[in-house]
Amino acid sequence: MTSDKNTALVRDFMETVWNQGRTDSAATYVAAGLLQHNPHLPDGLDALTGLIDTLRGQMPRLRFDIRRTAADGDLVFVHSHFTPAPGETGQAVVDIFRVEEGLIAEHWDVHQEIPATTASGRPTV
């Protein structure tokens, strides 16, 4: 797949599975043997969909607002603003996805709370 197709796959995954909560369609985007680098989540598609279902049960209006993406070969980088509910400050998040044979095969992420102010005056997302 090309970088553009990989990016489109990841964007669609974020919107469909995370933002809309359609975990029943996750296998369209994610390999069953997903390799996970988040220290709180085990490998595999089932672990990921379980997490999403749990979080959406607690925060039904959660959302990842993608601000920018970049791709390098089979890697797609997503910088987004995560909010647990409308009007909440949320977090700046960077997800890195490795795409293999048309599916997300590996995932890394980092996040930070969004501060009220920054030294530069520029936002974090």
Coordinates of C-alpha atoms in Angstrom, one line a residue:
M1 CA 0.0 0.0 0.0
T2 CA 1.1 3.6 -0.6
S3 CA 1.6 6.1 2.2
D4 CA -1.7 7.8 1.1
K5 CA -3.7 4.6 1.3
N6 CA -2.1 3.8 4.7
T7 CA -3.0 7.2 6.0
A8 CA -6.6 6.9 4.7
L9 CA -6.9 3.5 6.4
V10 CA -5.7 5.0 9.8
R11 CA -7.9 8.0 9.5
D12 CA -10.9 5.8 8.7
F13 CA -10.1 3.5 11.6
M14 CA -9.9 6.5 14.0
E15 CA -13.2 7.9 12.9
T16 CA -15.1 4.6 12.5
V17 CA -13.8 2.5 15.4
W18 CA -12.8 5.1 18.0
N19 CA -15.1 8.1 17.3
Q20 CA -18.2 6.2 16.3
G21 CA -17.5 3.2 18.6
R22 CA -18.1 0.7 15.8
T23 CA -15.7 -2.0 17.2
D24 CA -17.6 -4.6 15.2
S25 CA -15.8 -3.3 12.1
A26 CA -12.4 -3.1 13.7
A27 CA -11.1 -6.2 11.9
T28 CA -11.5 -4.3 8.7
Y29 CA -8.7 -2.0 9.9
V30 CA -6.6 -4.0 12.5
A31 CA -4.8 -7.3 12.3
A32 CA -5.9 -9.9 14.8
G33 CA -2.3 -10.2 16.1
L34 CA -1.9 -6.5 16.6
L35 CA 1.5 -5.8 18.3
Q36 CA 0.8 -3.2 21.0
H37 CA 3.5 -0.9 22.6
N38 CA 1.1 0.8 25.0
P39 CA 2.3 -0.4 28.4
H40 CA -1.3 -0.8 29.7
L41 CA -2.7 -2.9 26.8
P42 CA -1.8 -6.5 25.7
D43 CA -1.4 -7.5 22.1
G44 CA -4.3 -8.4 19.9
L45 CA -7.4 -7.0 18.3
D46 CA -9.7 -8.3 21.0
A47 CA -7.8 -6.4 23.7
L48 CA -8.0 -3.2 21.7
T49 CA -11.8 -3.5 21.0
G50 CA -12.4 -4.4 24.6
L51 CA -10.6 -1.2 25.7
I52 CA -12.5 0.9 23.2
D53 CA -15.9 -0.6 24.3
T54 CA -15.0 0.0 28.0
L55 CA -13.8 3.6 27.5
R56 CA -16.9 4.4 25.3
G57 CA -19.1 2.9 28.0
Q58 CA -17.5 5.3 30.5
M59 CA -17.2 8.3 28.1
P60 CA -19.8 7.8 25.3
R61 CA -18.9 11.2 23.7
L62 CA -15.1 10.7 23.6
R63 CA -13.5 11.9 20.4
F64 CA -10.1 12.0 18.7
D65 CA -9.9 15.2 16.5
I66 CA -7.1 14.5 14.1
R67 CA -5.0 17.7 13.6
R68 CA -2.3 16.4 11.4
T69 CA -0.9 13.2 9.9
A70 CA 2.4 12.2 8.4
A71 CA 3.5 8.9 6.8
D72 CA 6.9 7.3 6.2
G73 CA 6.7 4.0 4.3
D74 CA 4.5 1.6 6.3
L75 CA 4.3 4.0 9.3
V76 CA 1.5 6.6 9.9
F77 CA 1.8 9.3 12.5
V78 CA -1.4 10.9 13.9
H79 CA -1.3 14.0 16.1
S80 CA -4.8 14.5 17.6
H81 CA -6.7 16.2 20.3
F82 CA -8.5 13.7 22.5
T83 CA -11.5 14.8 24.5
P84 CA -13.5 12.6 26.8
A85 CA -16.6 14.8 26.3
P86 CA -17.4 18.0 24.5
G87 CA -16.0 21.1 26.3
E88 CA -13.3 19.2 28.2
T89 CA -9.7 20.2 27.8
G90 CA -8.4 16.7 27.0
Q91 CA -5.1 15.5 25.9
A92 CA -2.6 16.0 23.0
V93 CA -2.0 12.5 21.6
V94 CA 0.5 11.1 19.1
D95 CA -0.3 7.6 17.7
I96 CA 2.1 5.7 15.5
F97 CA 0.6 2.9 13.4
R98 CA 2.5 0.4 11.3
V99 CA 0.5 -0.9 8.4
E100 CA 1.2 -4.3 6.9
E101 CA -0.8 -6.0 4.1
G102 CA -3.6 -3.4 4.4
L103 CA -4.1 -3.7 8.1
I104 CA -2.8 -1.9 11.2
A105 CA -0.2 -4.4 12.5
E106 CA 1.5 -2.4 15.3
H107 CA 0.8 0.6 17.5
W108 CA 2.7 3.1 19.7
D109 CA 1.2 6.1 21.5
V110 CA 2.2 9.0 23.7
H111 CA -0.1 11.6 25.3
Q112 CA 0.0 14.6 27.6
E113 CA -2.6 16.7 29.3
I114 CA -3.3 20.0 27.6
P115 CA -2.0 22.9 29.8
A116 CA -4.0 26.1 30.3
T117 CA -1.0 28.1 29.0
T118 CA 2.4 27.4 27.3
A119 CA 5.7 29.3 27.5
S120 CA 5.5 30.0 23.8
G121 CA 1.8 30.9 23.8
R122 CA 1.2 28.3 21.1
P123 CA -1.2 25.4 21.7
T124 CA 0.0 21.8 22.1
V125 CA -2.4 20.5 19.4

